[in-house]
Short mmCIF file of C-alpha atoms and ligand atoms in Angstrom, two decimals:
data_model
loop_
_atom_site.label_atom_id
_atom_site.label_comp_id
_atom_site.label_asym_id
_atom_site.label_seq_id
_atom_site.Cartn_x
_atom_site.Cartn_y
_atom_site.Cartn_z
CA MET A 1 19.12 26.64 -1.55
CA PRO A 2 15.46 27.60 -2.12
CA HIS A 3 13.10 26.65 0.70
CA GLN A 4 11.25 23.44 -0.04
CA GLU A 5 7.55 23.46 0.77
CA ILE A 6 6.26 20.71 3.02
CA LEU A 7 3.85 18.62 0.95
CA LEU A 8 0.36 17.65 2.08
CA GLY A 9 -1.00 14.15 1.65
CA VAL A 10 -4.68 13.96 2.56
CA ASN A 11 -5.90 10.72 4.09
CA ILE A 12 -9.54 10.35 3.02
CA ASP A 13 -10.42 7.20 5.02
CA HIS A 14 -12.88 9.01 7.26
CA CYS A 15 -14.92 10.25 4.32
CA ALA A 16 -15.53 6.55 3.65
CA THR A 17 -16.22 6.01 7.36
CA VAL A 18 -19.22 8.35 7.04
CA ARG A 19 -20.48 6.52 3.95
CA GLN A 20 -20.12 3.12 5.60
CA ALA A 21 -22.04 4.33 8.65
CA ARG A 22 -25.15 4.34 6.45
CA TYR A 23 -24.39 2.12 3.42
CA ARG A 24 -22.22 -0.66 4.82
CA ASP A 25 -24.53 -3.38 3.53
CA PHE A 26 -24.91 -1.97 0.02
CA ARG A 27 -23.05 -3.65 -2.82
CA MET A 28 -22.55 -0.32 -4.59
CA THR A 29 -19.94 2.06 -3.20
CA ALA A 30 -20.77 5.11 -5.36
CA GLY A 31 -23.54 6.62 -7.46
CA GLY A 32 -27.28 6.91 -6.96
CA ILE A 33 -28.13 7.87 -3.41
CA ILE A 34 -24.79 6.85 -1.93
CA GLU A 35 -23.00 9.72 -0.20
CA PRO A 36 -20.34 10.81 0.46
CA ASP A 37 -18.15 9.56 -2.36
CA PRO A 38 -14.49 9.41 -1.22
CA VAL A 39 -13.30 9.65 -4.84
CA PHE A 40 -15.15 12.94 -5.36
CA PHE A 41 -13.78 14.09 -1.99
CA ALA A 42 -10.25 13.22 -3.18
CA GLN A 43 -10.76 15.18 -6.39
CA GLN A 44 -11.82 18.23 -4.38
CA CYS A 45 -8.63 17.85 -2.29
CA GLU A 46 -6.62 17.70 -5.51
CA LEU A 47 -8.25 20.88 -6.82
CA ALA A 48 -7.50 22.65 -3.52
CA GLY A 49 -3.78 21.88 -3.68
CA ALA A 50 -3.28 18.51 -1.98
CA ASP A 51 -0.06 16.87 -3.13
CA SER A 52 -1.16 13.26 -2.74
CA ILE A 53 -4.11 11.18 -1.55
CA THR A 54 -3.78 8.40 1.02
CA VAL A 55 -6.13 5.52 1.73
CA HIS A 56 -5.78 2.59 4.09
CA LEU A 57 -7.43 -0.54 2.72
CA ARG A 58 -7.96 -2.40 5.98
CA GLU A 59 -8.42 -6.13 6.20
CA ASP A 60 -11.90 -5.66 7.68
CA ARG A 61 -12.82 -3.07 4.98
CA ARG A 62 -14.32 -0.86 7.65
CA HIS A 63 -14.01 2.32 5.57
CA ILE A 64 -12.23 2.30 2.20
CA GLN A 65 -13.38 -0.47 -0.18
CA ASP A 66 -11.44 -2.13 -3.01
CA ARG A 67 -13.48 -0.30 -5.65
CA ASP A 68 -12.66 3.08 -4.08
CA VAL A 69 -8.94 2.41 -4.48
CA GLU A 70 -9.39 1.24 -8.07
CA ARG A 71 -11.39 4.35 -8.97
CA LEU A 72 -8.80 6.60 -7.30
CA GLY A 73 -6.12 4.92 -9.39
CA GLU A 74 -8.14 5.73 -12.51
CA VAL A 75 -8.98 9.39 -11.88
CA LEU A 76 -6.32 11.01 -9.68
CA ARG A 77 -3.70 13.22 -11.27
CA ILE A 78 -1.71 13.53 -8.03
CA PRO A 79 0.01 10.46 -6.53
CA LEU A 80 -1.97 7.79 -4.72
CA ASN A 81 -0.48 6.44 -1.49
CA LEU A 82 -1.88 3.07 -0.42
CA GLU A 83 -1.45 2.18 3.25
CA MET A 84 -1.43 -1.56 3.79
CA ALA A 85 -0.51 -4.25 6.24
CA PRO A 86 2.41 -6.46 5.15
CA THR A 87 0.28 -9.43 4.10
CA ALA A 88 0.27 -11.61 0.97
CA ALA A 89 -3.29 -10.57 0.07
CA MET A 90 -2.47 -6.87 0.27
CA LEU A 91 0.74 -7.37 -1.68
CA ASP A 92 -1.26 -8.97 -4.53
CA PHE A 93 -3.75 -6.09 -4.44
CA ALA A 94 -0.98 -3.46 -4.58
CA LEU A 95 0.90 -5.20 -7.38
CA ALA A 96 -2.28 -5.36 -9.46
CA LEU A 97 -3.19 -1.72 -8.81
CA LYS A 98 0.34 -0.19 -8.82
CA PRO A 99 -0.24 2.93 -6.72
CA ASN A 100 2.57 5.51 -6.78
CA TYR A 101 3.43 4.89 -3.13
CA VAL A 102 2.78 2.15 -0.61
CA CYS A 103 3.11 2.84 3.10
CA ILE A 104 3.43 -0.31 5.18
CA VAL A 105 1.47 0.00 8.42
CA PRO A 106 0.56 -2.27 11.32
CA GLU A 107 -3.02 -3.47 11.61
CA ASN A 108 -5.00 -4.71 14.54
CA ARG A 109 -8.70 -5.40 14.07
CA ARG A 110 -9.71 -4.11 17.47
CA GLU A 111 -8.02 -0.73 17.22
CA VAL A 112 -10.18 2.29 16.35
CA THR A 113 -7.38 3.65 14.20
CA THR A 114 -3.69 2.87 13.76
CA GLU A 115 -2.25 3.10 17.26
CA GLY A 116 1.47 3.11 16.69
CA GLY A 117 4.20 2.52 14.17
CA LEU A 118 5.00 -0.89 12.75
CA ASP A 119 7.71 -2.68 14.73
CA ILE A 120 9.99 -3.41 11.78
CA VAL A 121 12.75 -4.76 13.99
CA GLN A 122 10.44 -7.53 15.09
CA ALA A 123 8.63 -7.87 11.72
CA ARG A 124 11.81 -7.53 9.69
CA GLU A 125 11.35 -10.64 7.53
CA ARG A 126 7.67 -10.06 6.85
CA VAL A 127 8.40 -6.48 5.80
CA ALA A 128 11.36 -7.48 3.61
CA GLU A 129 9.11 -9.96 1.79
CA VAL A 130 6.76 -7.20 0.66
CA ILE A 131 9.29 -4.41 0.08
CA GLY A 132 11.17 -6.38 -2.61
CA PRO A 133 8.22 -7.07 -4.97
CA LEU A 134 6.74 -3.59 -4.45
CA GLN A 135 10.01 -1.88 -5.32
CA GLY A 136 10.44 -4.29 -8.23
CA ALA A 137 7.12 -2.99 -9.58
CA GLY A 138 8.36 0.61 -9.37
CA ILE A 139 6.30 1.53 -6.29
CA VAL A 140 7.95 3.88 -3.77
CA VAL A 141 7.75 2.19 -0.38
CA SER A 142 7.55 3.95 2.94
CA LEU A 143 7.50 2.43 6.41
CA PHE A 144 5.26 3.84 9.14
CA ILE A 145 7.37 3.63 12.29
CA ASP A 146 7.79 5.24 15.67
CA PRO A 147 10.61 7.80 15.92
CA ASP A 148 12.83 5.22 17.57
CA PRO A 149 16.50 4.99 16.50
CA ALA A 150 16.43 1.17 16.18
CA GLN A 151 13.36 1.35 13.91
CA ILE A 152 14.85 4.12 11.78
CA ARG A 153 18.13 2.25 11.34
CA MET A 154 16.22 -0.88 10.38
CA ALA A 155 14.24 1.07 7.73
CA ALA A 156 17.53 2.10 6.14
CA GLU A 157 18.87 -1.47 6.39
CA LEU A 158 15.74 -2.84 4.71
CA GLY A 159 16.29 -0.46 1.79
CA ALA A 160 13.07 1.52 2.08
CA PRO A 161 13.65 5.04 0.71
CA VAL A 162 11.00 6.74 2.88
CA ILE A 163 9.86 6.62 6.51
CA GLU A 164 6.65 8.06 7.87
CA MET A 165 7.22 8.89 11.52
CA HIS A 166 4.23 8.21 13.75
CA THR A 167 3.22 11.51 15.34
CA GLY A 168 0.25 10.08 17.29
CA THR A 169 2.04 9.78 20.63
CA TYR A 170 3.18 13.37 20.30
CA ALA A 171 -0.34 14.52 19.34
CA ASN A 172 -1.88 12.71 22.32
CA SER A 173 0.64 14.36 24.64
CA TYR A 174 0.01 17.84 23.28
CA PHE A 175 -1.54 19.25 26.44
CA SER A 176 0.75 17.40 28.86
CA VAL A 177 4.32 17.71 30.10
CA GLU A 178 5.31 14.78 27.85
CA ARG A 179 4.97 16.91 24.76
CA LYS A 180 8.48 18.36 24.98
CA HIS A 181 9.96 14.89 25.13
CA GLU A 182 7.81 13.66 22.22
CA ILE A 183 8.66 16.54 19.89
CA ALA A 184 12.35 16.05 20.75
CA ARG A 185 12.08 12.35 19.81
CA LEU A 186 10.55 13.32 16.46
CA ARG A 187 13.23 15.94 15.88
CA GLU A 188 16.04 13.48 16.64
CA GLY A 189 14.33 10.81 14.52
CA ALA A 190 14.12 13.17 11.56
CA GLU A 191 17.80 14.07 11.89
CA LEU A 192 18.85 10.43 12.15
CA GLY A 193 16.70 9.34 9.20
CA HIS A 194 17.89 12.21 7.05
CA GLY A 195 21.49 11.37 7.92
CA LEU A 196 20.86 7.79 6.76
CA GLY A 197 19.56 9.11 3.43
CA LEU A 198 15.87 8.51 4.14
CA THR A 199 13.05 10.81 3.03
CA ILE A 200 11.14 11.96 6.09
CA ASN A 201 7.33 11.97 6.15
CA ALA A 202 5.16 12.12 9.24
CA GLY A 203 1.56 11.56 10.16
CA HIS A 204 -1.19 10.67 12.58
CA GLY A 205 -3.06 13.04 14.85
CA ILE A 206 -1.83 16.20 13.12
CA ASN A 207 -4.42 18.97 13.38
CA TYR A 208 -4.92 22.71 12.85
CA VAL A 209 -3.41 23.46 16.28
CA ASN A 210 -0.37 21.19 16.58
CA ILE A 211 0.68 21.84 12.97
CA SER A 212 2.37 25.05 14.14
CA GLU A 213 4.89 22.91 16.04
CA VAL A 214 4.97 19.84 13.78
CA ARG A 215 5.99 22.02 10.84
CA THR A 216 9.19 23.00 12.66
CA LEU A 217 10.54 19.43 12.49
CA PRO A 218 13.65 19.27 10.28
CA HIS A 219 13.79 17.66 6.83
CA LEU A 220 10.03 17.18 6.46
CA HIS A 221 9.03 16.12 2.98
CA GLU A 222 5.31 15.32 3.36
CA LEU A 223 2.71 15.20 6.12
CA ASN A 224 -0.19 12.77 5.91
CA ILE A 225 -3.26 14.22 7.53
CA GLY A 226 -6.73 12.71 7.68
CA HIS A 227 -9.11 13.10 10.58
CA SER A 228 -8.68 16.81 11.17
CA ILE A 229 -9.12 17.73 7.49
CA VAL A 230 -12.18 15.49 6.99
CA SER A 231 -13.69 16.91 10.19
CA ARG A 232 -12.97 20.53 9.24
CA SER A 233 -14.51 19.86 5.81
CA LEU A 234 -17.91 19.35 7.44
CA LEU A 235 -17.81 22.96 8.59
CA THR A 236 -15.93 24.77 5.83
CA GLY A 237 -16.08 22.49 2.81
CA VAL A 238 -13.22 20.34 1.55
CA LYS A 239 -11.36 22.96 -0.43
CA GLU A 240 -11.14 25.48 2.40
CA ALA A 241 -10.08 22.75 4.85
CA VAL A 242 -7.24 21.63 2.56
CA ARG A 243 -6.11 25.16 1.65
CA GLU A 244 -6.03 26.23 5.31
CA MET A 245 -3.95 23.23 6.37
CA ARG A 246 -1.53 23.67 3.51
CA ARG A 247 -1.18 27.36 4.39
CA LEU A 248 -0.50 26.59 8.07
CA MET A 249 2.08 23.94 7.13
CA ASN A 250 4.13 26.43 5.16
CA VAL A 251 3.31 29.72 6.85
CA GLY A 252 6.20 32.16 6.71
CA GLY A 253 7.96 30.12 3.98
N1 LIG B 1 -0.47 8.12 8.54
C1 LIG B 1 -0.80 6.83 8.77
C2 LIG B 1 0.22 5.78 8.50
C3 LIG B 1 -2.09 6.48 9.23
O1 LIG B 1 -2.39 5.19 9.45
C4 LIG B 1 -3.03 7.52 9.44
C5 LIG B 1 -4.44 7.23 9.85
O2 LIG B 1 -4.64 6.16 10.56
C6 LIG B 1 -2.64 8.83 9.19
C7 LIG B 1 -1.35 9.11 8.76
C8 LIG B 1 -3.59 9.97 9.39
O3 LIG B 1 -3.92 10.12 10.73
P1 LIG B 1 -5.05 11.15 11.15
O4 LIG B 1 -6.34 10.63 10.56
O5 LIG B 1 -5.03 11.11 12.63
O6 LIG B 1 -4.67 12.47 10.56
#
């Protein structure tokens, strides 16, 4: 069987974080003096070989704004992946916009960024209530969960076709003795999910260093990477940052 390339989804939230640092109180989100434009950033990612674009529309709208998501839906030629909390308001937004993918994530106002996977064992009913209508609208649903067997089995039980394994704990342990344990958990999680028929994505905290190990996980379909690519873009430009990550993900074929 020919080797399948690991796909790259670029999370552009932190491009919007930079814009909001200066223009949070402006009604406009693009045009005129307002920089940087996350939609233009996304288009540059697309031109450099990104396979999808991810945004997280948070309840507090701290970075990505509604209009950004609408504009992305209008201009992108690659798939748009909307990360959202399993709430009625976000469900309405997603059903109106119809992105290609929705990734259901936990949300806590006080966190700086998403701190862990969604506990879908505990939130089973709330998650089921959003999965049904999203899938009914033809949206591919993924669940952002920790690489924990109970969570992975529940994803399969809930009928979601895709899981995104949270790699943040692994990334935080990279320079410690815990790393071996964390990469083993991800490896076992990928095997279990694949065995249950799930598509395996992963994301959070993946960077230009740890990618050399993350890419060895089995059955990887797509990695969602944000902070490291947006940060690298400041130094090299967006296209080089995306090309370099995509090259490192698939080095050696
Ligand atoms: N995947 C999910 C579900 C996320 O919530 C995030 C960002 O919070 C990412 C991937 C990307 O993480 P990072 O910005 O650390 O690359």
